[in-house]
Amino acid sequence: MGVSVFKTLRSKTAKTIYVILAAAFFIGFGILSSLSPKSSIGSIKISGEKVLQDEFLLLMKELERTDSEISKEEIENQAFETLIARKIISKEIENWGLKLSREELLAMLGSQAGISTRRDYINFLRSQGVTQKSFENYIRDSYNLSKFQDIIVRVETSGELDEFQDYLSRALGIRYVTIAEIDKSKFKIDVNQKEIERYYILNRSEFKIGEKREIWIAKFDTEEKAKSFFGIQRSFSDFSDFESSATGIGGRATSVILGKEAGTQNPTFAPFFAETATEGVLTPPINVGNEWWVVKIHKIYPERIAELKEAESKIREKIIAQKVFIKVKEIIDNQKDKIKSQDDFKKTFSPYSLSIYEETFLPYLEAYPKVEFQPELSSALISKEENFVFPKPIENKGNIFVVFVGKILPDPTKISDFFIFDIQRNFQSIIVREMPSMKIEPRSKQEAIKKLLGNR
């Protein structure tokens, strides 16, 4: 299969490497919306692990975005070579001790995509048309490749081997961290009505309430009963009238109010959110699982901005959080020079905290419990400095945290593999070394591509 995807890796500049790899972490979030895998998902095996069609399609979309002039056949070939290369690099990174657990992966997904519950995650996958396994494999490989890229580029641009070794040993080490979760009720905060009104005027878009539809569903165990109910074709005075009519024919009825997102997350409801769908019309019977449904869109509630009265409590909480943030920042500014240890930190912030807990972070992960993804904090954790208060509070999902960055325990044992300064040789040597051991089924590259495209 060769390594042609790496032949262009001749530039010695970090910028070129970043463009060619096209592997910035979470690039997938920008391309998923145009992904629509076929119902019959093709797959191949790489070293015994099944790789599904939708993971391959993600890479194709990625390449299309980075080079719109390339032909479809070239995209397919490059996507396949890139898929193999990513698997090899990802395995290499994990061999170096940078293995990303599924829990850590999901923590980063949550911080980047606003996913807070498993239901959010499943709905996200459904709305984008990708399988959980493929999406997580894609993100994990992207993350590992971006980490490999970052390390190699640092080698290329640092110019000093000692500096790079020092950086890498910190990146792969362990950082002791103490986090105080601030109790906002410990601060005396006044919020007057004018402040609430001002916030509402300046931030009205925050209080948008999406379109909702009240849908009545009559469910029957046979198509004949559903057709009989549909044949009534009359208006119903209220839901109880609708329900009694369905019950009289041997069915049952339910009423639900759904947001517009339901139309994208569940194909069953998509027709009822189409622009042509109107209030008051009964739909012909549709088969849903083991049931037959007749649906009526009873009422459409258009998108609107919440009234001030509806949003007032939410606004109050936001203003309180803003004011507490400022007060906590003042405490940090006044006390940071006096806080030189974990005990100093606890003594200072215990009076203002719901809880204070200790963690050990792996600096390279860049996603942390509670505070999640924070680029500035990532830089602090990987720095040489120890035993200091992070200079500003961290706000995450309405909660406020203060972080004490403690000692770092560098790991100098994992850096011997990085001592090659020629980027092209570094990538190619790993690919060439590992390619013979990669068992790919089917063995023919073109047959494998056909299976991944769903053509076989």
XYZ file of C-alpha atoms in Angstrom:
456
model
C 0.000 0.000 0.000
C 2.949 2.290 0.380
C 3.284 5.532 2.280
C 2.503 8.082 -0.418
C 0.429 10.107 1.981
C 3.697 11.093 3.653
C 5.720 11.937 0.544
C 4.850 15.590 0.830
C 6.274 15.819 4.350
C 9.385 17.657 3.209
C 8.739 21.105 4.637
C 10.657 21.948 7.813
C 8.077 24.381 9.112
C 5.474 23.730 11.748
C 2.787 25.456 9.684
C 3.133 23.049 6.782
C 3.037 20.036 9.046
C -0.155 21.272 10.673
C -1.845 21.805 7.298
C -0.774 18.489 5.798
C -1.807 16.399 8.761
C -5.216 18.104 8.974
C -5.522 16.415 12.317
C -6.319 19.192 14.756
C -8.231 17.739 17.668
C -12.027 17.664 17.147
C -11.857 18.655 13.489
C -14.630 16.098 13.210
C -17.161 18.452 14.820
C -16.838 20.726 11.814
C -17.484 18.022 9.236
C -20.012 15.701 10.800
C -23.016 17.682 9.666
C -22.411 16.678 6.038
C -21.837 13.007 6.802
C -24.542 10.553 5.843
C -23.401 6.919 5.850
C -25.508 4.347 4.038
C -27.878 2.115 5.931
C -25.732 -0.943 5.191
C -22.394 -0.065 6.761
C -19.336 -1.585 5.108
C -16.282 -2.540 7.110
C -12.742 -3.906 6.913
C -10.321 -5.256 9.507
C -6.991 -3.702 10.473
C -4.886 -5.951 12.692
C -8.038 -7.790 13.711
C -9.987 -4.635 14.650
C -13.110 -3.813 12.664
C -13.115 -0.382 11.006
C -16.553 0.785 9.854
C -17.494 2.827 6.824
C -18.449 5.969 8.741
C -14.944 6.337 10.202
C -13.555 6.201 6.652
C -16.135 8.768 5.474
C -15.025 11.138 8.233
C -11.506 11.067 6.797
C -12.795 11.609 3.270
C -14.714 14.688 4.400
C -11.627 15.917 6.204
C -9.541 15.636 3.008
C -12.252 17.292 0.903
C -12.160 20.295 3.226
C -8.376 20.627 3.048
C -8.107 20.148 -0.741
C -11.263 20.811 -2.764
C -9.505 20.357 -6.132
C -8.517 16.730 -5.600
C -10.431 14.058 -7.534
C -12.822 11.617 -5.886
C -10.499 8.673 -6.591
C -7.509 10.516 -5.124
C -9.540 11.391 -2.028
C -10.501 7.730 -1.585
C -6.884 6.574 -1.927
C -5.492 9.265 0.361
C -8.230 8.672 2.932
C -7.369 4.978 3.021
C -3.635 5.613 3.359
C -4.317 8.205 6.027
C -6.588 5.759 7.869
C -3.773 3.185 8.023
C -1.188 5.821 8.960
C -3.396 7.182 11.745
C -3.845 3.703 13.192
C -0.075 3.176 13.196
C 0.704 6.576 14.735
C -2.062 6.136 17.304
C -0.640 2.766 18.313
C 2.848 4.298 18.534
C 1.635 7.121 20.767
C -0.072 4.621 23.073
C 3.137 2.570 23.177
C 4.871 5.720 24.462
C 2.490 5.740 27.419
C 0.023 8.377 26.159
C -3.014 6.111 26.186
C -6.336 7.931 26.301
C -9.012 6.072 28.259
C -12.645 6.132 27.168
C -13.575 8.131 30.277
C -10.979 10.777 29.384
C -12.196 10.781 25.789
C -15.801 11.369 26.865
C -14.692 14.117 29.257
C -13.111 15.956 26.336
C -16.179 15.404 24.156
C -18.289 16.897 26.913
C -16.156 19.996 27.209
C -15.934 20.568 23.452
C -19.466 19.709 22.348
C -21.516 20.615 25.406
C -22.423 16.977 26.033
C -23.243 16.479 29.713
C -25.268 13.238 29.804
C -25.192 9.910 28.007
C -28.528 10.790 26.422
C -26.974 13.975 25.002
C -24.165 11.883 23.571
C -26.433 9.263 21.991
C -28.657 11.978 20.525
C -25.569 13.733 19.155
C -24.384 10.546 17.437
C -27.834 9.861 16.023
C -28.223 13.380 14.702
C -24.861 13.152 12.932
C -25.382 9.682 11.498
C -22.291 8.026 12.965
C -21.806 4.969 15.132
C -20.403 5.382 18.623
C -17.432 3.071 18.004
C -16.402 4.791 14.773
C -16.733 8.283 16.172
C -14.729 7.473 19.297
C -12.044 5.738 17.226
C -11.869 8.761 14.943
C -11.555 11.213 17.834
C -9.003 9.041 19.651
C -6.841 8.719 16.516
C -7.164 12.462 15.841
C -6.127 13.223 19.389
C -3.155 10.849 19.277
C -2.041 12.191 15.904
C -2.305 15.788 17.080
C -0.222 14.921 20.137
C 2.390 13.236 17.954
C 2.322 16.251 15.666
C 2.739 18.657 18.574
C 5.703 16.747 19.977
C 7.474 16.471 16.617
C 6.872 20.113 15.718
C 8.293 21.143 19.079
C 11.393 19.115 18.267
C 11.641 20.834 14.890
C 11.179 24.340 16.193
C 12.836 24.226 19.610
C 16.375 24.039 18.292
C 17.588 22.759 21.643
C 17.458 19.090 22.503
C 17.728 19.765 26.223
C 14.775 22.139 26.066
C 12.696 19.575 24.232
C 13.610 16.760 26.602
C 12.631 18.971 29.520
C 9.275 19.825 27.925
C 8.494 16.219 27.074
C 9.338 14.859 30.519
C 6.895 17.398 31.994
C 4.209 16.623 29.423
C 4.403 12.932 30.279
C 4.718 13.448 34.023
C 2.168 13.967 36.780
C 0.986 17.305 38.132
C -0.503 17.577 41.617
C -3.467 19.937 41.649
C -5.885 21.155 44.323
C -9.264 22.534 43.281
C -11.691 24.605 45.334
C -15.299 24.651 44.149
C -16.643 28.021 45.192
C -19.878 28.295 47.165
C -21.588 31.359 45.708
C -23.878 31.600 48.737
C -20.850 32.519 50.888
C -20.744 35.923 49.209
C -23.174 38.714 49.907
C -24.364 39.714 46.442
C -27.051 42.276 45.699
C -28.833 42.204 42.358
C -31.381 44.926 41.642
C -34.134 44.953 39.062
C -32.378 47.456 36.821
C -29.382 45.134 36.513
C -31.681 42.275 35.536
C -33.458 44.409 32.944
C -30.156 45.665 31.526
C -28.795 42.139 31.216
C -31.999 41.009 29.509
C -31.853 43.833 26.955
C -28.188 43.219 26.130
C -28.420 39.428 26.020
C -31.866 38.671 24.674
C -30.542 35.964 22.348
C -29.591 33.856 25.380
C -33.255 33.445 26.202
C -34.443 32.125 22.881
C -37.052 29.384 23.194
C -37.019 27.136 20.150
C -40.070 26.140 18.157
C -42.170 23.430 19.770
C -44.998 21.300 18.440
C -47.774 19.604 20.371
C -48.385 16.262 18.712
C -51.236 13.857 19.378
C -50.494 10.242 18.498
C -53.110 7.487 18.143
C -51.398 4.067 18.306
C -52.889 0.796 17.045
C -51.727 -2.808 16.833
C -52.978 -3.286 13.258
C -52.962 -1.223 10.086
C -56.683 -1.818 9.639
C -57.536 -0.119 12.956
C -55.236 2.785 12.106
C -56.915 3.216 8.715
C -60.325 3.151 10.392
C -59.269 5.925 12.765
C -57.704 7.942 9.939
C -60.959 7.614 8.006
C -62.789 9.605 10.650
C -61.180 12.798 9.275
C -62.853 15.195 11.654
C -61.714 17.836 14.071
C -61.404 16.940 17.731
C -62.580 19.360 20.408
C -59.705 18.470 22.739
C -57.248 15.677 23.481
C -59.769 13.703 25.537
C -62.008 13.605 22.437
C -59.037 12.410 20.336
C -58.152 9.803 22.957
C -61.660 8.431 23.365
C -62.000 8.088 19.585
C -58.760 6.096 19.422
C -59.748 3.935 22.398
C -63.104 3.175 20.770
C -61.308 1.532 17.845
C -59.013 -0.498 20.092
C -56.074 1.868 20.250
C -54.527 4.238 22.719
C -53.409 7.841 22.492
C -50.694 10.035 23.858
C -49.859 13.728 23.672
C -46.287 15.026 23.508
C -44.688 18.428 23.096
C -41.444 18.204 21.139
C -38.737 20.679 20.276
C -37.575 21.054 16.702
C -34.452 19.009 17.420
C -36.636 15.923 17.711
C -37.120 16.103 13.959
C -33.402 15.645 13.373
C -32.704 13.197 16.186
C -35.539 10.791 15.424
C -36.478 10.040 11.785
C -39.991 9.032 12.881
C -40.782 12.630 13.852
C -38.987 14.327 10.948
C -42.117 14.627 8.687
C -43.993 16.437 11.446
C -41.369 19.209 11.531
C -41.281 19.783 7.782
C -42.255 23.281 6.591
C -45.255 21.781 4.778
C -46.601 20.170 7.964
C -49.537 22.182 9.277
C -51.719 22.273 12.350
C -54.866 20.184 12.568
C -54.184 17.633 9.821
C -54.243 13.883 10.471
C -51.392 11.978 8.822
C -52.053 8.675 7.056
C -51.084 5.606 9.122
C -47.364 5.000 9.478
C -45.629 1.881 10.739
C -43.469 2.437 13.825
C -41.965 -0.761 15.184
C -44.848 -3.093 16.007
C -47.446 -0.319 15.970
C -49.374 1.784 13.483
C -49.605 5.478 14.244
C -51.981 8.204 13.129
C -50.583 11.595 14.079
C -52.118 15.019 14.435
C -50.045 18.186 14.843
C -52.356 19.883 17.278
C -50.451 23.135 17.719
C -47.219 24.777 16.567
C -45.556 27.098 19.051
C -43.179 29.321 17.046
C -39.682 30.207 18.196
C -39.679 33.146 20.551
C -37.657 35.099 23.077
C -38.625 34.381 26.668
C -40.335 37.255 28.440
C -38.340 39.053 31.134
C -40.487 37.492 33.858
C -39.740 33.988 32.548
C -35.987 34.638 32.357
C -35.619 36.650 35.568
C -34.408 33.855 37.882
C -31.897 32.646 35.305
C -30.599 36.181 34.796
C -30.263 36.689 38.549
C -28.112 33.552 38.811
C -25.916 34.695 35.931
C -25.347 38.122 37.465
C -24.579 36.566 40.850
C -22.041 34.245 39.196
C -20.415 37.203 37.422
C -20.116 39.185 40.651
C -18.804 36.201 42.604
C -16.239 35.610 39.863
C -14.972 39.177 40.312
C -14.827 38.836 44.094
C -12.934 35.546 43.851
C -10.510 37.122 41.391
C -9.886 39.891 43.935
C -9.126 37.280 46.606
C -6.672 35.565 44.282
C -4.968 38.857 43.431
C -4.653 39.804 47.103
C -3.529 36.414 48.408
C -1.594 34.731 45.583
C 1.817 35.880 46.842
C 1.047 34.412 50.274
C -0.107 31.018 48.978
C 2.953 28.808 48.542
C 1.569 25.423 49.553
C -1.523 23.281 49.437
C -2.187 24.020 53.114
C -1.991 27.774 52.438
C -4.466 27.333 49.587
C -6.931 25.342 51.698
C -6.700 27.810 54.548
C -7.438 30.722 52.207
C -10.305 29.215 50.221
C -12.025 26.848 52.647
C -14.280 29.649 53.967
C -15.553 30.259 50.423
C -15.841 26.693 49.139
C -18.382 23.931 48.793
C -15.518 21.450 48.667
C -11.785 21.271 48.096
C -10.346 18.178 46.528
C -6.976 16.959 45.349
C -6.250 15.554 41.903
C -3.295 14.332 39.883
C -3.451 15.466 36.274
C -1.572 14.223 33.237
C -0.653 17.537 31.572
C -0.786 16.223 27.997
C -4.502 15.312 28.239
C -5.742 18.924 28.346
C -9.093 17.852 29.806
C -9.583 17.768 33.531
C -12.329 16.716 35.975
C -14.746 19.464 36.946
C -13.003 22.283 35.062
C -12.800 20.338 31.746
C -10.899 21.878 28.809
C -9.057 25.093 29.707
C -6.202 26.066 27.339
C -4.601 28.531 29.751
C -4.687 26.000 32.564
C -3.093 23.432 30.248
C -0.175 25.799 29.695
C 0.206 26.314 33.444
C 0.191 22.584 34.162
C 2.916 21.906 31.617
C 5.086 24.832 32.743
C 8.141 24.572 34.999
C 6.509 26.654 37.729
C 5.238 24.875 40.844
C 3.097 25.668 43.894
C 1.102 28.672 42.729
C -2.522 29.714 42.424
C -3.800 29.800 38.864
C -4.228 33.562 38.359
C -7.931 33.634 37.656
C -11.038 31.662 38.620
C -12.386 29.118 36.159
C -16.066 29.176 35.268
C -17.610 25.995 33.901
C -21.340 25.383 33.452
C -22.222 28.067 35.964
C -19.829 26.771 38.617
C -16.680 28.621 39.737
C -13.383 26.963 40.623
C -10.004 28.084 41.916
C -6.988 25.928 41.090
C -3.736 25.509 42.983
C -1.021 24.133 40.712
C 1.260 22.015 42.854
C 4.381 19.980 42.226
C 5.095 18.247 38.935
C 6.782 14.888 38.771
C 8.489 14.719 35.367
C 8.866 11.377 33.630
C 12.207 11.212 31.806
C 11.794 7.539 30.860
C 9.687 7.916 27.707
C 11.722 10.346 25.610
C 14.267 8.137 23.858
C 11.933 7.502 20.900
C 11.744 11.214 20.043
C 15.392 11.978 19.277
C 14.983 12.184 15.481
C 14.919 15.740 14.181
C 14.027 15.073 10.535
C 10.225 15.160 10.523
C 9.761 13.307 7.257
C 12.098 10.524 8.329
C 10.430 10.340 11.727
C 6.974 9.771 10.277
C 8.089 7.511 7.478
C 10.338 5.369 9.653
C 7.411 4.539 11.927
C 5.065 3.836 9.007
C 7.624 1.705 7.142
C 8.541 -0.145 10.315
C 4.964 -0.980 11.265
C 3.335 -1.449 7.841
C 4.479 -5.066 7.315
C 2.899 -6.120 10.609
C -0.471 -4.518 9.776
C -2.882 -7.262 8.732
C -5.554 -5.696 6.554
C -8.619 -7.595 5.333
C -9.241 -7.607 2.432
C -5.593 -7.470 1.367
C -6.287 -5.543 -1.840
C -6.344 -1.796 -1.270
C -9.060 -1.230 -3.872
C -11.220 -4.040 -2.477
C -10.864 -2.539 0.989
C -11.904 0.903 -0.286
C -14.933 -0.592 -2.034
C -16.040 -2.247 1.197
C -15.583 0.999 3.127
C -17.650 2.835 0.525
C -20.385 0.219 0.811
C -19.930 -0.926 -2.798
C -19.569 -4.594 -1.897
